[in-house]
Short mmCIF file of C-alpha atoms in Angstrom, two decimals:
data_model
loop_
_atom_site.label_atom_id
_atom_site.label_comp_id
_atom_site.label_asym_id
_atom_site.label_seq_id
_atom_site.Cartn_x
_atom_site.Cartn_y
_atom_site.Cartn_z
CA MET A 47 -99.42 -27.70 -13.78
CA ILE A 48 -101.82 -25.58 -11.75
CA GLU A 49 -99.58 -25.93 -8.69
CA LEU A 50 -96.53 -24.94 -10.75
CA LEU A 51 -98.24 -21.83 -12.04
CA ALA A 52 -99.53 -20.88 -8.61
CA ALA A 53 -96.11 -21.25 -7.03
CA ALA A 54 -94.29 -19.39 -9.77
CA ASP A 55 -96.78 -16.53 -10.01
CA THR A 56 -95.87 -15.37 -6.49
CA ALA A 57 -92.21 -14.83 -7.39
CA PRO A 58 -90.55 -12.06 -9.39
CA LEU A 59 -89.88 -12.88 -13.05
CA TRP A 60 -92.28 -15.79 -12.71
CA PRO A 61 -91.83 -17.08 -16.33
CA TRP A 62 -88.16 -17.70 -15.54
CA VAL A 63 -89.03 -19.36 -12.22
CA LEU A 64 -91.73 -21.47 -13.88
CA PHE A 65 -89.21 -22.53 -16.53
CA GLY A 66 -86.86 -23.62 -13.76
CA ARG A 67 -89.48 -25.72 -11.99
CA PHE A 68 -89.37 -28.21 -14.86
CA HIS A 69 -85.73 -29.00 -14.01
CA PRO A 70 -86.56 -32.19 -12.03
CA LEU A 71 -88.47 -33.49 -15.07
CA VAL A 72 -85.97 -32.66 -17.81
CA VAL A 73 -82.85 -33.61 -15.84
CA HIS A 74 -83.72 -37.30 -16.04
CA PHE A 75 -83.25 -37.33 -19.83
CA PRO A 76 -79.46 -36.82 -19.81
CA ILE A 77 -79.12 -39.20 -16.88
CA ALA A 78 -80.93 -41.99 -18.71
CA LEU A 79 -79.57 -41.36 -22.21
CA LEU A 80 -75.92 -40.93 -21.29
CA THR A 81 -76.10 -43.99 -19.05
CA ILE A 82 -77.63 -46.06 -21.85
CA ALA A 83 -74.96 -44.88 -24.29
CA ALA A 84 -72.23 -45.77 -21.79
CA LEU A 85 -73.68 -49.26 -21.30
CA VAL A 86 -73.93 -49.80 -25.07
CA GLU A 87 -70.34 -48.66 -25.61
CA GLY A 88 -69.12 -50.69 -22.65
CA TRP A 89 -70.71 -53.79 -24.16
CA GLY A 90 -69.24 -52.93 -27.55
CA LEU A 91 -65.79 -52.47 -26.04
CA ALA A 92 -66.01 -55.84 -24.34
CA ARG A 93 -67.11 -57.44 -27.64
CA ARG A 94 -64.42 -55.56 -29.62
CA ARG A 95 -66.97 -53.73 -31.74
CA THR A 96 -66.59 -50.35 -33.40
CA ALA A 97 -67.50 -47.27 -31.39
CA ALA A 98 -70.17 -44.59 -31.84
CA GLY A 99 -72.85 -46.69 -33.49
CA ASP A 100 -76.28 -45.29 -34.30
CA THR A 101 -77.73 -46.04 -30.85
CA SER A 102 -74.87 -44.35 -29.01
CA TRP A 103 -74.85 -41.42 -31.44
CA ILE A 104 -78.55 -40.71 -30.92
CA CYS A 105 -78.41 -41.15 -27.13
CA VAL A 106 -75.34 -38.97 -26.75
CA GLY A 107 -76.71 -36.24 -29.00
CA ILE A 108 -80.09 -35.99 -27.30
CA GLY A 109 -78.48 -36.49 -23.89
CA ALA A 110 -76.09 -33.55 -24.37
CA LEU A 111 -78.88 -31.32 -25.66
CA SER A 112 -81.14 -32.16 -22.73
CA ALA A 113 -78.20 -31.67 -20.36
CA ILE A 114 -77.82 -28.09 -21.61
CA VAL A 115 -81.54 -27.41 -21.12
CA ALA A 116 -81.56 -29.09 -17.69
CA THR A 117 -78.55 -27.04 -16.57
CA VAL A 118 -80.17 -23.75 -17.53
CA MET A 119 -83.39 -24.86 -15.82
CA GLY A 120 -81.39 -25.83 -12.74
CA TYR A 121 -79.99 -22.33 -12.33
CA ALA A 122 -83.49 -20.90 -12.73
CA PHE A 123 -84.89 -23.41 -10.25
CA ALA A 124 -82.32 -22.65 -7.57
CA GLU A 125 -82.79 -18.87 -7.32
CA GLY A 126 -80.84 -19.00 -4.05
CA LYS A 127 -83.67 -20.74 -2.19
CA THR A 128 -82.07 -23.56 -0.26
CA SER A 129 -81.14 -24.39 3.29
CA ASP A 130 -77.97 -26.14 2.05
CA PRO A 131 -76.06 -23.66 -0.15
CA ASP A 132 -72.86 -25.73 -0.08
CA THR A 133 -74.52 -28.80 -1.61
CA LEU A 134 -76.36 -26.60 -4.10
CA GLN A 135 -73.13 -24.98 -5.22
CA LEU A 136 -71.45 -28.37 -5.64
CA HIS A 137 -74.48 -29.68 -7.53
CA GLU A 138 -74.43 -26.67 -9.88
CA ARG A 139 -70.71 -26.90 -10.59
CA LEU A 140 -70.77 -30.63 -11.23
CA GLY A 141 -73.80 -30.19 -13.48
CA LEU A 142 -72.07 -27.50 -15.53
CA ILE A 143 -68.87 -29.55 -15.85
CA THR A 144 -70.82 -32.65 -16.86
CA THR A 145 -72.76 -30.68 -19.47
CA ILE A 146 -69.54 -29.38 -21.01
CA VAL A 147 -68.04 -32.87 -21.05
CA SER A 148 -71.21 -34.28 -22.67
CA VAL A 149 -71.05 -31.66 -25.44
CA LEU A 150 -67.41 -32.57 -26.07
CA THR A 151 -68.50 -36.21 -26.15
CA VAL A 152 -70.86 -35.42 -29.03
CA ALA A 153 -68.01 -33.87 -30.99
CA LEU A 154 -65.81 -36.89 -30.30
CA ALA A 155 -68.62 -39.25 -31.31
CA TRP A 156 -68.91 -37.44 -34.64
CA ARG A 157 -65.14 -37.71 -35.12
CA ALA A 158 -65.18 -41.40 -34.19
CA ARG A 159 -67.94 -42.14 -36.70
CA ARG A 160 -65.98 -40.42 -39.47
CA SER A 161 -62.93 -42.56 -38.65
CA GLY A 162 -64.93 -45.78 -38.77
CA GLY A 163 -65.35 -46.18 -35.03
CA THR A 164 -61.78 -47.32 -34.38
CA GLY A 165 -58.46 -45.93 -33.30
CA GLY A 166 -57.73 -42.88 -31.18
CA PRO A 167 -61.01 -41.01 -31.85
CA ALA A 168 -63.02 -44.04 -30.74
CA MET A 169 -60.98 -44.39 -27.54
CA ALA A 170 -61.35 -40.68 -26.76
CA PHE A 171 -65.10 -40.82 -27.40
CA ARG A 172 -65.60 -43.75 -25.07
CA ALA A 173 -63.45 -42.20 -22.34
CA PHE A 174 -65.43 -38.95 -22.42
CA LEU A 175 -68.71 -40.86 -22.56
CA PHE A 176 -67.88 -42.88 -19.45
CA VAL A 177 -66.89 -39.68 -17.63
CA SER A 178 -70.18 -38.07 -18.70
CA ALA A 179 -72.22 -41.02 -17.42
CA LEU A 180 -70.34 -40.97 -14.13
CA GLY A 181 -70.80 -37.20 -13.94
CA VAL A 182 -74.58 -37.27 -14.32
CA GLY A 183 -74.78 -39.95 -11.66
CA VAL A 184 -72.71 -38.03 -9.12
CA THR A 185 -74.45 -34.75 -9.94
CA GLY A 186 -77.83 -36.43 -9.58
CA HIS A 187 -76.80 -37.80 -6.19
CA PHE A 188 -76.18 -34.32 -4.81
CA GLY A 189 -79.41 -33.09 -6.37
CA GLY A 190 -81.31 -35.86 -4.62
CA GLU A 191 -79.43 -35.11 -1.40
CA MET A 192 -81.05 -31.66 -1.27
CA VAL A 193 -84.53 -33.09 -1.76
CA TYR A 194 -84.22 -36.30 0.28
CA PRO A 195 -81.36 -35.83 2.77
CA ASP A 196 -79.40 -39.00 3.55
CA TRP A 197 -81.69 -41.15 1.37
CA TRP A 198 -78.71 -43.31 0.41
CA LYS A 199 -77.66 -43.74 4.02
CA TYR A 200 -80.92 -44.55 5.75
CA ARG A 201 -82.04 -47.06 3.13
CA MET A 202 -78.99 -49.29 3.21
CA PRO A 203 -79.92 -52.80 4.47
CA TRP A 204 -77.02 -52.86 6.94
CA ASN A 205 -78.07 -49.59 8.58
CA LYS A 206 -79.98 -50.59 11.70
CA GLU A 207 -80.98 -46.97 12.28
CA ALA A 208 -83.34 -47.25 9.32
CA GLU A 209 -85.25 -49.95 11.19
CA ALA A 210 -85.65 -47.87 14.33
CA LYS A 211 -88.97 -46.33 15.11
CA PRO A 212 -89.11 -42.72 13.83
CA LEU A 213 -88.98 -39.99 16.43
CA GLN A 214 -92.37 -38.61 17.27
CA ASN A 215 -93.03 -34.90 17.70
CA PRO A 216 -93.42 -33.89 21.34
CA ASP A 217 -96.64 -32.56 22.76
CA PRO A 218 -97.93 -30.02 20.19
CA THR A 219 -99.47 -27.83 22.90
CA PRO A 220 -96.73 -27.05 25.42
CA ALA A 221 -97.36 -24.63 28.24
CA MET A 222 -96.71 -21.02 27.28
CA ALA A 223 -96.75 -19.38 30.71
CA GLY A 224 -93.59 -18.24 32.46
CA ASN A 225 -90.01 -18.81 31.39
CA VAL A 226 -89.39 -21.42 28.74
CA ASP A 227 -87.54 -24.51 29.97
CA PHE A 228 -85.02 -25.31 27.25
CA VAL A 229 -84.23 -28.85 28.39
CA LYS A 230 -87.88 -29.91 28.78
CA GLU A 231 -89.56 -27.86 26.03
CA ILE A 232 -87.13 -26.74 23.30
CA ALA A 233 -84.59 -29.58 23.22
CA PRO A 234 -87.26 -32.26 22.48
CA ILE A 235 -88.51 -30.22 19.50
CA ILE A 236 -85.02 -29.82 18.10
CA LYS A 237 -84.28 -33.52 18.62
CA ALA A 238 -87.46 -34.67 16.89
CA SER A 239 -87.52 -32.26 13.97
CA CYS A 240 -84.08 -30.73 13.39
CA LEU A 241 -81.14 -32.99 14.22
CA LYS A 242 -81.50 -35.16 11.13
CA CYS A 243 -80.22 -32.29 9.00
CA HIS A 244 -78.53 -30.08 11.61
CA GLY A 245 -76.72 -32.48 13.92
CA PRO A 246 -73.34 -34.18 14.23
CA GLU A 247 -73.92 -36.56 11.30
CA LYS A 248 -75.17 -33.96 8.82
CA THR A 249 -74.81 -30.19 8.99
CA LYS A 250 -76.89 -28.55 6.28
CA GLY A 251 -76.26 -24.86 5.75
CA LYS A 252 -73.39 -25.11 8.27
CA LEU A 253 -76.00 -24.96 11.05
CA ARG A 254 -75.70 -27.31 14.03
CA LEU A 255 -78.43 -27.38 16.64
CA ASP A 256 -77.14 -30.13 18.91
CA SER A 257 -74.85 -27.84 20.90
CA LYS A 258 -75.05 -24.33 22.28
CA ALA A 259 -71.91 -23.18 20.48
CA GLY A 260 -73.12 -24.44 17.11
CA ALA A 261 -76.60 -22.95 17.48
CA LEU A 262 -75.35 -19.52 18.53
CA LYS A 263 -72.66 -19.46 15.87
CA LYS A 264 -75.19 -19.55 13.05
CA GLY A 265 -78.93 -19.74 13.42
CA ILE A 266 -79.91 -18.22 16.76
CA LYS A 267 -79.47 -14.64 17.91
CA PRO A 268 -80.61 -14.32 21.53
CA GLY A 269 -83.38 -11.77 21.93
CA LYS A 270 -83.85 -11.39 18.16
CA PRO A 271 -86.16 -14.05 16.69
CA ASP A 272 -86.59 -12.13 13.42
CA ASP A 273 -82.83 -12.28 12.90
CA SER A 274 -82.59 -15.96 13.85
CA THR A 275 -82.82 -18.29 10.85
CA PHE A 276 -83.77 -21.12 13.19
CA TYR A 277 -87.06 -19.28 13.76
CA THR A 278 -87.58 -17.44 10.44
CA LEU A 279 -87.26 -20.63 8.38
CA LEU A 280 -89.98 -22.24 10.51
CA ILE A 281 -92.48 -19.54 9.50
CA SER A 282 -91.41 -19.02 5.89
CA ASP A 283 -94.22 -19.01 3.29
CA ASP A 284 -91.85 -20.43 0.67
CA PRO A 285 -92.31 -24.23 0.59
CA ASP A 286 -88.76 -24.65 -0.80
CA GLU A 287 -87.31 -22.70 2.10
CA ARG A 288 -89.52 -23.60 5.06
CA MET A 289 -88.18 -25.96 7.70
CA PRO A 290 -88.43 -28.80 8.56
CA GLU A 291 -87.57 -29.70 4.99
CA LYS A 292 -89.94 -32.09 3.20
CA ALA A 293 -92.11 -32.42 6.29
CA ASP A 294 -95.22 -30.86 7.78
CA PRO A 295 -94.75 -27.47 9.46
CA LEU A 296 -94.25 -27.51 13.19
CA PRO A 297 -97.43 -26.92 15.22
CA LYS A 298 -98.08 -23.23 15.75
CA ALA A 299 -97.75 -23.64 19.52
CA GLN A 300 -94.24 -25.06 19.14
CA ILE A 301 -93.19 -22.25 16.82
CA GLU A 302 -94.49 -19.64 19.26
CA LEU A 303 -92.65 -21.42 22.07
CA ILE A 304 -89.39 -21.26 20.14
CA LYS A 305 -89.95 -17.57 19.44
CA LYS A 306 -90.64 -16.90 23.11
CA TRP A 307 -87.49 -18.81 24.08
CA ILE A 308 -85.37 -16.70 21.72
CA VAL A 309 -87.00 -13.49 22.95
CA GLN A 310 -86.08 -14.52 26.49
CA GLY A 311 -82.44 -14.68 25.42
CA ALA A 312 -82.31 -18.27 24.18
CA PRO A 313 -81.05 -19.64 27.51
CA TRP A 314 -79.15 -22.90 26.98
CA PRO A 315 -77.43 -24.62 29.90
CA ASP A 316 -73.65 -24.73 29.46
CA GLY A 317 -72.42 -28.17 28.50
CA PHE A 318 -75.87 -29.48 27.59
CA GLU A 319 -75.95 -31.25 24.23
CA ILE A 320 -78.97 -32.69 22.43
CA LYS A 321 -78.49 -36.35 21.58
#
């Protein structure tokens, strides 16, 4: 709680921001409750039982209510602070759609209960409930993708890359004298700390750093480090914005080296790609 207050107090309209920081906590209620309701109704459907029993009714009702609260908190939590705006936008839209569907599911559950849990109302209720459960799962996936990029990919048992030894950061105290050698000094930093999210397999924020064309298209402005997001995100004081994401900051010497390289015009040999 102290950390939440400290983080929120530095931002404008901090009560709203603080409210949003509880999104990761509250969002698990609709995920769990709607999933439980879907499992109960799926079992009931298989056993030819009536729909919208007490358990489903309670889970759906509380799940829809918590989905509304979680959605509002999500918009407050975002506040435009993300290195992956495309995934954030998709997450927000799916969350809003799922919330609307869950509210409609409550109305259909009420109608199904009044009709005895059979017939058309029961079928409509179950259909909307299954869509709601699927929706919270997919929405949650994209939410987790912003916090733990590629978690689903690198933890699959058939993915041999997950067993490989993690890349180690290069020497944290590179030489600062003279012109910066991109191939020997900058490329190893990018490979170790950036390509996981900004390479050929994943391109967060539409920024690719494995090729010269991709880096200059969005992220690096030669001679202007303060206008280059590749540099400014490394020194950001905002923990939700600073890169590398969910990792320790780069050593100060490496950050200064990157700045010096950009000041020198960000020289990058033609045809050289970081792999």
